[in-house]
Short mmCIF file of C-alpha atoms in Angstrom, two decimals:
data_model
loop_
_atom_site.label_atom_id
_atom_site.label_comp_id
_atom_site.label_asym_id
_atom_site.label_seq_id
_atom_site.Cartn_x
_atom_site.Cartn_y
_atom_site.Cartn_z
CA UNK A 1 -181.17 98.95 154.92
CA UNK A 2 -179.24 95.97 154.32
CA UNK A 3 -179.78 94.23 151.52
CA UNK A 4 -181.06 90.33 151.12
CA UNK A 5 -177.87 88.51 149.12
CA UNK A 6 -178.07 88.26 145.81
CA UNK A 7 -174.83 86.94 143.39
CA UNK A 8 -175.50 89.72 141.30
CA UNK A 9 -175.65 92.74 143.18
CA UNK A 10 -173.38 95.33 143.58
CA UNK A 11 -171.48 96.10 146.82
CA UNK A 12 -173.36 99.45 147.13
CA UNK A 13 -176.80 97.74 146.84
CA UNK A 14 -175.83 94.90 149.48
CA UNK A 15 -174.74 97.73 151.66
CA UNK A 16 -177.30 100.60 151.22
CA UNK A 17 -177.02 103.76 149.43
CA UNK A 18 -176.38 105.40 152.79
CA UNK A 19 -173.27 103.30 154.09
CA UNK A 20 -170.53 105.08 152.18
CA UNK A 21 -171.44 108.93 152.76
CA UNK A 22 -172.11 107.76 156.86
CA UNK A 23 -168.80 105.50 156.76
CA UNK A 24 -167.17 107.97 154.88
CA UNK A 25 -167.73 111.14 157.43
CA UNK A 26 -168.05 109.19 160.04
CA UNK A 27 -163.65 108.91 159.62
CA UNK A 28 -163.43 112.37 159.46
CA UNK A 29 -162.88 113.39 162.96
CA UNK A 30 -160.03 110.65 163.64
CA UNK A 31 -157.97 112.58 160.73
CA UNK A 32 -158.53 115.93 162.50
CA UNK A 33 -157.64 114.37 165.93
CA UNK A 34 -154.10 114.84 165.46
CA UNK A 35 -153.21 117.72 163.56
CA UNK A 36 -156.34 119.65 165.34
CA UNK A 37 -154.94 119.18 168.78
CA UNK A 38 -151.51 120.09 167.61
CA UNK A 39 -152.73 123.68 166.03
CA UNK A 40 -154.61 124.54 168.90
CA UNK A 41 -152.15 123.40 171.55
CA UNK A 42 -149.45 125.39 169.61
CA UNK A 43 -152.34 128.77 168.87
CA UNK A 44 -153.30 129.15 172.67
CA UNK A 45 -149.84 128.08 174.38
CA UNK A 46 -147.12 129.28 172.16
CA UNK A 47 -144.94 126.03 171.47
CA UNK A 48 -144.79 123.70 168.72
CA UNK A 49 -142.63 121.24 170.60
CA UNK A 50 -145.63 120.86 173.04
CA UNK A 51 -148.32 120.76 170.38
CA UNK A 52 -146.06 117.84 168.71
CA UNK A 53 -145.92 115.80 172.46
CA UNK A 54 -149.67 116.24 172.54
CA UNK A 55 -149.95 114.74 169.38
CA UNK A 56 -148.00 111.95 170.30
CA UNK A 57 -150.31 111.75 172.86
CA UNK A 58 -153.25 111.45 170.99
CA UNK A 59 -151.48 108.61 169.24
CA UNK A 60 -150.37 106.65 172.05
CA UNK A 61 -153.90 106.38 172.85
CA UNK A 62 -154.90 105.21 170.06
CA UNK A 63 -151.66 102.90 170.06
CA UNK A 64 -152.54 101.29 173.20
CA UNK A 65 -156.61 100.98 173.47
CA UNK A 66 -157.18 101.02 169.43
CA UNK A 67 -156.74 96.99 169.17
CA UNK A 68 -158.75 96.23 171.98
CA UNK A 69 -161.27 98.46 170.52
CA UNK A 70 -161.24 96.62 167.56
CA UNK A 71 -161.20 92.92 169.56
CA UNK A 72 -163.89 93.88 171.23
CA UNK A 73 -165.75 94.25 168.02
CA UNK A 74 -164.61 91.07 166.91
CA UNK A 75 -166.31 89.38 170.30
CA UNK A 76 -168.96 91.73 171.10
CA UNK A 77 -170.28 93.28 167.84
CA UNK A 78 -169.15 96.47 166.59
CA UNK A 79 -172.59 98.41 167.63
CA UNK A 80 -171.96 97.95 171.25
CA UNK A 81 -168.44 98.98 171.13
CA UNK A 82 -168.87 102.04 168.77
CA UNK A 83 -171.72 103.52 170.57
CA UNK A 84 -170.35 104.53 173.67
CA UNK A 85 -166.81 104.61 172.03
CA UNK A 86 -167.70 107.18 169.59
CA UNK A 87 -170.08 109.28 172.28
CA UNK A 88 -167.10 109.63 175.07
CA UNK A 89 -165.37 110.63 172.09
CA UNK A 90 -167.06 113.21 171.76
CA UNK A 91 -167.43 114.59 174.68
CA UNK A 92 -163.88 114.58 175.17
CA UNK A 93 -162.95 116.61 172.06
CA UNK A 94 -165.57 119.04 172.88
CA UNK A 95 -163.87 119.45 176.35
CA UNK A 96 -160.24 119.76 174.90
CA UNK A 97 -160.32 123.81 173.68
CA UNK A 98 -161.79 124.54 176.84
CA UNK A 99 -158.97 123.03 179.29
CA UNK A 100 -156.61 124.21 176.68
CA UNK A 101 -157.26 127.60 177.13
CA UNK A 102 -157.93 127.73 180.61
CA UNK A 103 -154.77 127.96 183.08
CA UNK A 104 -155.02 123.90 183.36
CA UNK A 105 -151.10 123.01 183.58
CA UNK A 106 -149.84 120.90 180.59
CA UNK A 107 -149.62 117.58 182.66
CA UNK A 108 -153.67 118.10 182.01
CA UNK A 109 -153.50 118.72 178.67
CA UNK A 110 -151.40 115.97 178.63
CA UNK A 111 -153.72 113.50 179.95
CA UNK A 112 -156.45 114.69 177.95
CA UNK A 113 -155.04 114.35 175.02
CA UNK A 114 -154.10 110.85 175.40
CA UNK A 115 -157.96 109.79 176.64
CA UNK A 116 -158.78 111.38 173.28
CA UNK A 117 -156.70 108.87 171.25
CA UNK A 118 -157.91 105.94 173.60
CA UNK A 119 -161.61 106.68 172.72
CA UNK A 120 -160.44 107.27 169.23
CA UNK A 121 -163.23 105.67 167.23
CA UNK A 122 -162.03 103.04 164.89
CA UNK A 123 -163.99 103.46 161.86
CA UNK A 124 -162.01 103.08 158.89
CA UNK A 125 -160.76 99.42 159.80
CA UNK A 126 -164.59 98.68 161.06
CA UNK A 127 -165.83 99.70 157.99
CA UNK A 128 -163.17 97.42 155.69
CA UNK A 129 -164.29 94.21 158.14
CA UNK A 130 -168.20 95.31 157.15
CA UNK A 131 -167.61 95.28 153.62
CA UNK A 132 -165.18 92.08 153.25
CA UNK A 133 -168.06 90.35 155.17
CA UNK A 134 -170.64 91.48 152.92
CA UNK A 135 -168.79 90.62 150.12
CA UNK A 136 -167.78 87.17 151.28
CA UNK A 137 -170.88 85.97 152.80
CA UNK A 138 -173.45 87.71 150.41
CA UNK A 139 -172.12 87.50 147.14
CA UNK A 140 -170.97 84.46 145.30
CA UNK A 141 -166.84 83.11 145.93
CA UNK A 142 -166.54 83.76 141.94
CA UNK A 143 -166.45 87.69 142.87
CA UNK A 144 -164.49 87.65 145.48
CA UNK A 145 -161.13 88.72 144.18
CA UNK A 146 -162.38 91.57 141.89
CA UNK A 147 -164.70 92.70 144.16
CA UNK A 148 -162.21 92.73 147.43
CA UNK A 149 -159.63 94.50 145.26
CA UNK A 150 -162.08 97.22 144.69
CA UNK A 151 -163.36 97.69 147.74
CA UNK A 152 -159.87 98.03 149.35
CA UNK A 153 -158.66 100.35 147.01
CA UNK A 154 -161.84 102.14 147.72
CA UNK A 155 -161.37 102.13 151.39
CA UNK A 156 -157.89 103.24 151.20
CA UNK A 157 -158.79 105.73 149.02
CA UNK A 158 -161.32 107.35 151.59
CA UNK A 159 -158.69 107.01 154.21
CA UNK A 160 -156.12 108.95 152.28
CA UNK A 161 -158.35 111.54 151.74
CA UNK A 162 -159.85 112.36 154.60
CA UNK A 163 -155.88 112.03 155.99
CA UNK A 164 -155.74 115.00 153.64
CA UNK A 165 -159.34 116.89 153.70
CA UNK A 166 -158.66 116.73 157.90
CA UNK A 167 -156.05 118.69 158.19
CA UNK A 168 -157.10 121.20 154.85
CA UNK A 169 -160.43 121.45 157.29
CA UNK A 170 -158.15 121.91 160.27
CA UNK A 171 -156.16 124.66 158.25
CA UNK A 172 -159.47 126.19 157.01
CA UNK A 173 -161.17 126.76 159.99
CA UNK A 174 -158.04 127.75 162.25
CA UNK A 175 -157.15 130.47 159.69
CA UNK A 176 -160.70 131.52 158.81
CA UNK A 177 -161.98 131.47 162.57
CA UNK A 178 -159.91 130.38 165.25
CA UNK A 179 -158.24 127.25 165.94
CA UNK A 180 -160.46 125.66 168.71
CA UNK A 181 -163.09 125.52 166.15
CA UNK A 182 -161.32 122.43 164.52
CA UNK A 183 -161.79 120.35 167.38
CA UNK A 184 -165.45 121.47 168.31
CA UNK A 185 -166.45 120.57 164.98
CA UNK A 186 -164.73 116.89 164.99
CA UNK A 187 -166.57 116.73 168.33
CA UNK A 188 -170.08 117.25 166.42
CA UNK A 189 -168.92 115.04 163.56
CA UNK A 190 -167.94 112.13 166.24
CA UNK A 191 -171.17 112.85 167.86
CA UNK A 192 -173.59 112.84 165.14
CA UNK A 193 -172.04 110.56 161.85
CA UNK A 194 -169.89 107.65 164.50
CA UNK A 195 -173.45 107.29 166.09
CA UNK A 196 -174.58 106.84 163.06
CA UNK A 197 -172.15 104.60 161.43
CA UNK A 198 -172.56 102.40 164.77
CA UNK A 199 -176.52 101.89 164.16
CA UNK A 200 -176.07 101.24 160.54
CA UNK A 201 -178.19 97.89 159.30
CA UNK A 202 -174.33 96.75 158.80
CA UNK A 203 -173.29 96.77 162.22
CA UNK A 204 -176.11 94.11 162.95
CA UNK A 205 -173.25 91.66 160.44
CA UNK A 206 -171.52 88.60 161.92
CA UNK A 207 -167.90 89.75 161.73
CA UNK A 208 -166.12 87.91 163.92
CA UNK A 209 -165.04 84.88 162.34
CA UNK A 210 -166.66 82.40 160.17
CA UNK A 211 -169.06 79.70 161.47
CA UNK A 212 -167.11 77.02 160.65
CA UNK A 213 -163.67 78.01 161.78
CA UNK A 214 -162.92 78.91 165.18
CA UNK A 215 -161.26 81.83 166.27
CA UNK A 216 -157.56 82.13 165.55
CA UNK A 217 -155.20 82.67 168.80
CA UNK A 218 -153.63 86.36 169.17
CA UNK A 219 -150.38 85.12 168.63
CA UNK A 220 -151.05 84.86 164.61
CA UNK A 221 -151.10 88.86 165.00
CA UNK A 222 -147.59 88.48 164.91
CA UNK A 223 -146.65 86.62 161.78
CA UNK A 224 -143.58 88.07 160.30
CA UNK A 225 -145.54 88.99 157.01
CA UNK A 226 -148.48 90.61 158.92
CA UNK A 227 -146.05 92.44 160.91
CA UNK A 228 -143.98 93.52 157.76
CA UNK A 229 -146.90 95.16 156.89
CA UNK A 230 -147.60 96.98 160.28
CA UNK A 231 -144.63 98.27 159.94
CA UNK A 232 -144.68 99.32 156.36
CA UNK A 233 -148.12 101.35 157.43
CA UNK A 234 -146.47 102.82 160.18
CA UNK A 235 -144.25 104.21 158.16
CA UNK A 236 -147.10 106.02 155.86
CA UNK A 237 -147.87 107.25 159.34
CA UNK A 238 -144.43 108.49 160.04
CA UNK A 239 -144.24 110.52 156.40
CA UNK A 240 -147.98 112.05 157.53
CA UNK A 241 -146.97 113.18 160.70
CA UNK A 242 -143.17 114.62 159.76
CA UNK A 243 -144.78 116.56 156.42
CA UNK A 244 -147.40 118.28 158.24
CA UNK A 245 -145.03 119.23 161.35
CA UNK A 246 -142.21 120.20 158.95
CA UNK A 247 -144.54 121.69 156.23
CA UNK A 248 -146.05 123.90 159.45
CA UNK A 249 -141.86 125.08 160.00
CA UNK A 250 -141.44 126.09 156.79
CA UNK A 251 -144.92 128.00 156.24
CA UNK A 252 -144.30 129.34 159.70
CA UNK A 253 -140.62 131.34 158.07
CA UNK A 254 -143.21 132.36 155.67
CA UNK A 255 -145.31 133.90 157.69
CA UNK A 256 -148.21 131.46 157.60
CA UNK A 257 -148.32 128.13 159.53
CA UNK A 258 -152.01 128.19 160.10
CA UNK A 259 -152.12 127.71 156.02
CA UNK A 260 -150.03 124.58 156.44
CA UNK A 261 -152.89 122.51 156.24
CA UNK A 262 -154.29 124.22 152.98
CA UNK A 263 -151.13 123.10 151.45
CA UNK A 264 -150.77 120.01 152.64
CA UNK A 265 -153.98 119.02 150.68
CA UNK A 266 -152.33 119.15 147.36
CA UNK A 267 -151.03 115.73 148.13
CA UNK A 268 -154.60 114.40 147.99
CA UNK A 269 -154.96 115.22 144.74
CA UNK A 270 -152.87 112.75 142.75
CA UNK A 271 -153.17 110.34 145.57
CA UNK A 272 -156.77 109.83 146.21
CA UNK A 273 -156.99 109.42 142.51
CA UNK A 274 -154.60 107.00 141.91
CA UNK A 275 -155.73 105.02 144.86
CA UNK A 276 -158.72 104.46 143.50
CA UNK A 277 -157.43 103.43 140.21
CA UNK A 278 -155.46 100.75 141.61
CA UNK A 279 -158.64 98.59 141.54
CA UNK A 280 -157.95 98.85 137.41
CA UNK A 281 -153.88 97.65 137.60
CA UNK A 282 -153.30 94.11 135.48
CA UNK A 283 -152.64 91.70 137.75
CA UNK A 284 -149.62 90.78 136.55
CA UNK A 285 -148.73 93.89 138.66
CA UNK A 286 -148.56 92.24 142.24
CA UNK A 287 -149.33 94.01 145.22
CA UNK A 288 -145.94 93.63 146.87
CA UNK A 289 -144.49 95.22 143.73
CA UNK A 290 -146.97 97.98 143.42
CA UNK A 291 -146.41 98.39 147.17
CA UNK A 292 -142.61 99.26 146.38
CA UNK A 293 -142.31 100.61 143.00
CA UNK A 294 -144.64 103.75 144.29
CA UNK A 295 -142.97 103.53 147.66
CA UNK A 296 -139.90 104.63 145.80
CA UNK A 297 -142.05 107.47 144.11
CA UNK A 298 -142.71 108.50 147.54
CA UNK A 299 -139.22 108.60 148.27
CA UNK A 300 -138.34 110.01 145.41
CA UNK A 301 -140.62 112.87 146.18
CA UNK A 302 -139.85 113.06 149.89
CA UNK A 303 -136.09 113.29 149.17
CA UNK A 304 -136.84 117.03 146.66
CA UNK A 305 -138.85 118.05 149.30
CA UNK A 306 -135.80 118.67 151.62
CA UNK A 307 -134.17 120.72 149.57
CA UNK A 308 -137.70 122.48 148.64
CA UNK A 309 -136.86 126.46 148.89
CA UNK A 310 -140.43 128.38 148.01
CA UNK A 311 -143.82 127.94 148.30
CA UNK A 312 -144.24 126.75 144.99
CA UNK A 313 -141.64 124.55 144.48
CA UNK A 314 -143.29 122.49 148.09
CA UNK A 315 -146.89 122.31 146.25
CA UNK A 316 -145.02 121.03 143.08
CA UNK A 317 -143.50 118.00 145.02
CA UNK A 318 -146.31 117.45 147.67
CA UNK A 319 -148.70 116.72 144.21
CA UNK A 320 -145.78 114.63 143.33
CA UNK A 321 -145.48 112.74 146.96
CA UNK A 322 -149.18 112.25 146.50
CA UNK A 323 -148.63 110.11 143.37
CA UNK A 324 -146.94 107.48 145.60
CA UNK A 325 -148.87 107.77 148.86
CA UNK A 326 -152.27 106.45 147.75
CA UNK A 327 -151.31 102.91 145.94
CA UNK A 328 -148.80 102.24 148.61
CA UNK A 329 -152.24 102.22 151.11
CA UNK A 330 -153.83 100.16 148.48
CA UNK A 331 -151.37 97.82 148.64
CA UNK A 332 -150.62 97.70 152.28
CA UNK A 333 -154.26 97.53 153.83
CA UNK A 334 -155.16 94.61 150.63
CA UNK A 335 -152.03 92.56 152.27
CA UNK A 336 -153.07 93.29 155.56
CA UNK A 337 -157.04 91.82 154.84
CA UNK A 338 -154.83 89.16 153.13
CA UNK A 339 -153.26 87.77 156.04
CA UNK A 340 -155.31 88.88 158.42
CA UNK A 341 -155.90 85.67 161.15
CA UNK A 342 -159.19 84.13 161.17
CA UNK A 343 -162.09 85.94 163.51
CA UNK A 344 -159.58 88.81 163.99
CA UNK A 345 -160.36 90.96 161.44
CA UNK A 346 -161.69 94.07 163.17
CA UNK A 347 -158.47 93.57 165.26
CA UNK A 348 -156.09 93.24 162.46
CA UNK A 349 -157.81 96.11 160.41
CA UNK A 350 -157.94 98.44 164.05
CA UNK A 351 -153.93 97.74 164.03
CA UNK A 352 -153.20 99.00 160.75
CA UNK A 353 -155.30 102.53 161.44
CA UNK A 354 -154.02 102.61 165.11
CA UNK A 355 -150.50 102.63 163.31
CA UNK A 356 -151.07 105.06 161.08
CA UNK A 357 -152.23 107.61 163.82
CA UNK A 358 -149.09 106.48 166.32
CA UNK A 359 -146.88 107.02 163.35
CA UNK A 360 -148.68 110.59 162.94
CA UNK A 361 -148.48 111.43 166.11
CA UNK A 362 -144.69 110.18 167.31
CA UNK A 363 -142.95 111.78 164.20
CA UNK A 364 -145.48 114.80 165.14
CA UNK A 365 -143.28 115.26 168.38
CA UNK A 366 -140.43 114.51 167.25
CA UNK A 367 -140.22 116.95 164.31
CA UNK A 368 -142.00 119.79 166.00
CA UNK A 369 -139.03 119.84 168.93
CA UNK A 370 -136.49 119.37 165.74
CA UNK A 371 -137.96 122.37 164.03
CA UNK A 372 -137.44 124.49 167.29
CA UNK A 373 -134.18 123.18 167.77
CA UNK A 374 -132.88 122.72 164.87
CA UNK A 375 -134.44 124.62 162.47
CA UNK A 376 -136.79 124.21 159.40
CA UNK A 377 -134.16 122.74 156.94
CA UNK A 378 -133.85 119.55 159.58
CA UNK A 379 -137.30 118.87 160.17
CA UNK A 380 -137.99 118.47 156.16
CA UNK A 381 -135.35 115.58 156.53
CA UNK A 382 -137.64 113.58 158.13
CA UNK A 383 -140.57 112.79 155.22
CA UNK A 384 -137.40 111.48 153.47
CA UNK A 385 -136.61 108.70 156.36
CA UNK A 386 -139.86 108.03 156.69
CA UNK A 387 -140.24 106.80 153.38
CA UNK A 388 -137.36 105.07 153.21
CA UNK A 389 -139.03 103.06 156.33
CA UNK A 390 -141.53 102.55 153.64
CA UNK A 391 -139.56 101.38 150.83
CA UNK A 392 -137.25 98.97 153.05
CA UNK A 393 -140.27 97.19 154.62
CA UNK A 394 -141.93 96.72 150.87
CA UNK A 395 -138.40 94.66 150.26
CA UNK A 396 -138.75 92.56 153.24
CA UNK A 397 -142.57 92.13 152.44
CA UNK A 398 -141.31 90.79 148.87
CA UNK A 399 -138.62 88.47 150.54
CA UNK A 400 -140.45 86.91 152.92
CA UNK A 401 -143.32 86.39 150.16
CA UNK A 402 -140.35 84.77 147.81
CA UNK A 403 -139.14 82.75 150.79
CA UNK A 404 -142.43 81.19 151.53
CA UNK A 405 -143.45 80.88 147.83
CA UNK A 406 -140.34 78.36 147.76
CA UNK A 407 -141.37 76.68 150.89
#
């Protein structure tokens, strides 16, 4: 139940006690869209450059109807949107291994896949927009700043790590049952936590915009230093989608690509950790700088992972990729609440997940027809590109900060 405000009470008493685990599920299925439809795609019809265009797919889905899911929340309320959002969801993804394995030509698949990213539930930037309204209208202005920078580091936190525990579970199941069992279980997740999430006490909140401002127009969405930062999260979706696709490769010349995912949640481990810390950085230590200095950690990491040889040597620098992944979401998504346009928030927040999935899903494709190509030793390029996208939009981000600093 939502709590009455009070200027001294934490975020998770405002809330309720059962916010975070709902919220906090509740995200899970939208990190096992992507890589879930890829394994099974590739497991029943024998091509990873297919799995990767379903992917992409999925992701232009999400690309194209993920901000008006969001602006509808921010005119209608997020429990009317999420409710039958979440349960067509559903029923989609627990339609998918069936056409899949049937003799449906890909053009189906196809299609399917992209409805599935269209009715992609947006809860991770629904739940940021419930908790900086709680925190701004029910606790006093005085808390604002320390609060907000926990609660984002919090929230991107959660996102990193269920961008990680999705595809371990995706890699769990596929290996340890079969792959179709991935996607019927992110179908009863959508089904039962989304619903959930949707009739929380917090979805009754007044999100939209505050009562004495009026609504922003669209076009602020485009500001050059909101769209900096767009750009610098779809690049964190780029490095998701091109590690997992090339990381699949090079455990599939090893004689295990349905492990991939197992491995790939190594890089949770220093991230989700340091993610959270980032709440506890001086603040001497802007957000623009922490935004590139573990950018270039990223890159730094990315760049040994293409010339990565064994097994080993990949976990070593995933953990070490990890390091640089979770601040840099930190940093992005608290600049992106930032400059966020009045009575858009559920739109601006809906943006930055929707490009985090598109980037996941395009570099998906286009590293899964590279590996076949190509080979395995081209697709690993690709984490290293993507976080130089990364790094060179954290520069811009700092100019165009400097530049209107001076104006």
């Amino acid at each position: 139940m939502l709590q009455a405000r009070s200027s001294d009470a934490s975020l998770i008493a405002l809330a309720g006690r059962s916010y975070f685990p709902i919220a906090f599920i509740a995200r899970l299925p939208f990190a096992m869209m992507v890589v879930g439809v890829l394994t099974l795609v590739v497991a029943s019809r024998d091509s990873v450059a297919l799995g990767g265009i379903n992917s992409a797919f999925v992701g232009i889905g999400s690309a194209v109807f993920g901000p008006m899911v969001g602006a509808a929340a921010d005119r209608l309320g997020q429990r009317k949107v999420l409710v039958p959002v979440g349960l067509a969801n559903a029923a989609l993804l627990g339609v998918f291994p069936l056409v899949v394995q049937s003799v449906a030509p890909d053009l189906a698949v196809l299609a399917l896949s992209f409805l599935i990213g269209a009715s992609a539930p947006q809860v991770a930037p629904m739940s940021r927009t419930r908790l900086v309204a709680i925190v701004r209208q029910r606790m006093t202005k005085d808390r604002h700043e320390r609060v907000l920078s926990g609660t984002m580091a919090y929230e991107s936190a959660a996102d990193e790590t269920v961008f990680i525990i999705g595809p371990f579970l995706v890699g769990l199941l596929a290996s340890a049952i079969a792959p179709w069992v991935a996607v019927a279980g992110a179908s009863a997740l959508t089904f039962v936590f989304v619903t959930a999430f949707a009739l929380h006490p917090t979805g009754r909140l007044s999100l939209g915009h505050r009562d004495d401002a009026p609504q922003a127009p669209a076009r602020q969405l485009l500001r050059p230093r909101l769209v900096v930062v767009v750009v610098g999260i779809l690049g964190i979706g780029f490095f998701f989608g091109s590690t997992l696709t090339s990381l699949t490769a090079f455990m599939g010349t090893h004689g295990e690509s349905s492990q991939a995912g197992l491995l790939y949640g190594v890089m949770g481990i220093g991230s989700a950790g340091l993610a959270l810390g980032s709440a506890f950085f001086p603040r001497s230590f802007g957000v623009g700088w922490r935004w590139l200095v573990f950018g270039v950690v990223l890159l730094g990491g990315a760049i040994a992972f293409a010339s990565a040889d064994s097994v080993l040597a990949v976990g070593i620098v995933l953990a070490v990729m990890g390091i640089g992944i979770g601040p840099t979401l930190v940093a992005q998504y608290s600049l992106g609440s930032d400059r966020s346009p009045v009575g858009r928030s559920a739109t601006t927040m809906t943006i930055l997940g929707s490009a985090v999935i598109v980037g996941q899903s395009l570099t998906s494709a286009v590293v899964g027809e590279v590996a076949e190509s190509a080979g395995t030793g081209a697709a690993m390029l690709f984490p290293a590109l993507s976080a130089g996208i990364v790094v060179l939009a954290a520069v811009v981000n700092l100019l165009l900060t400097r530049r209107d600093a001076t104006v």
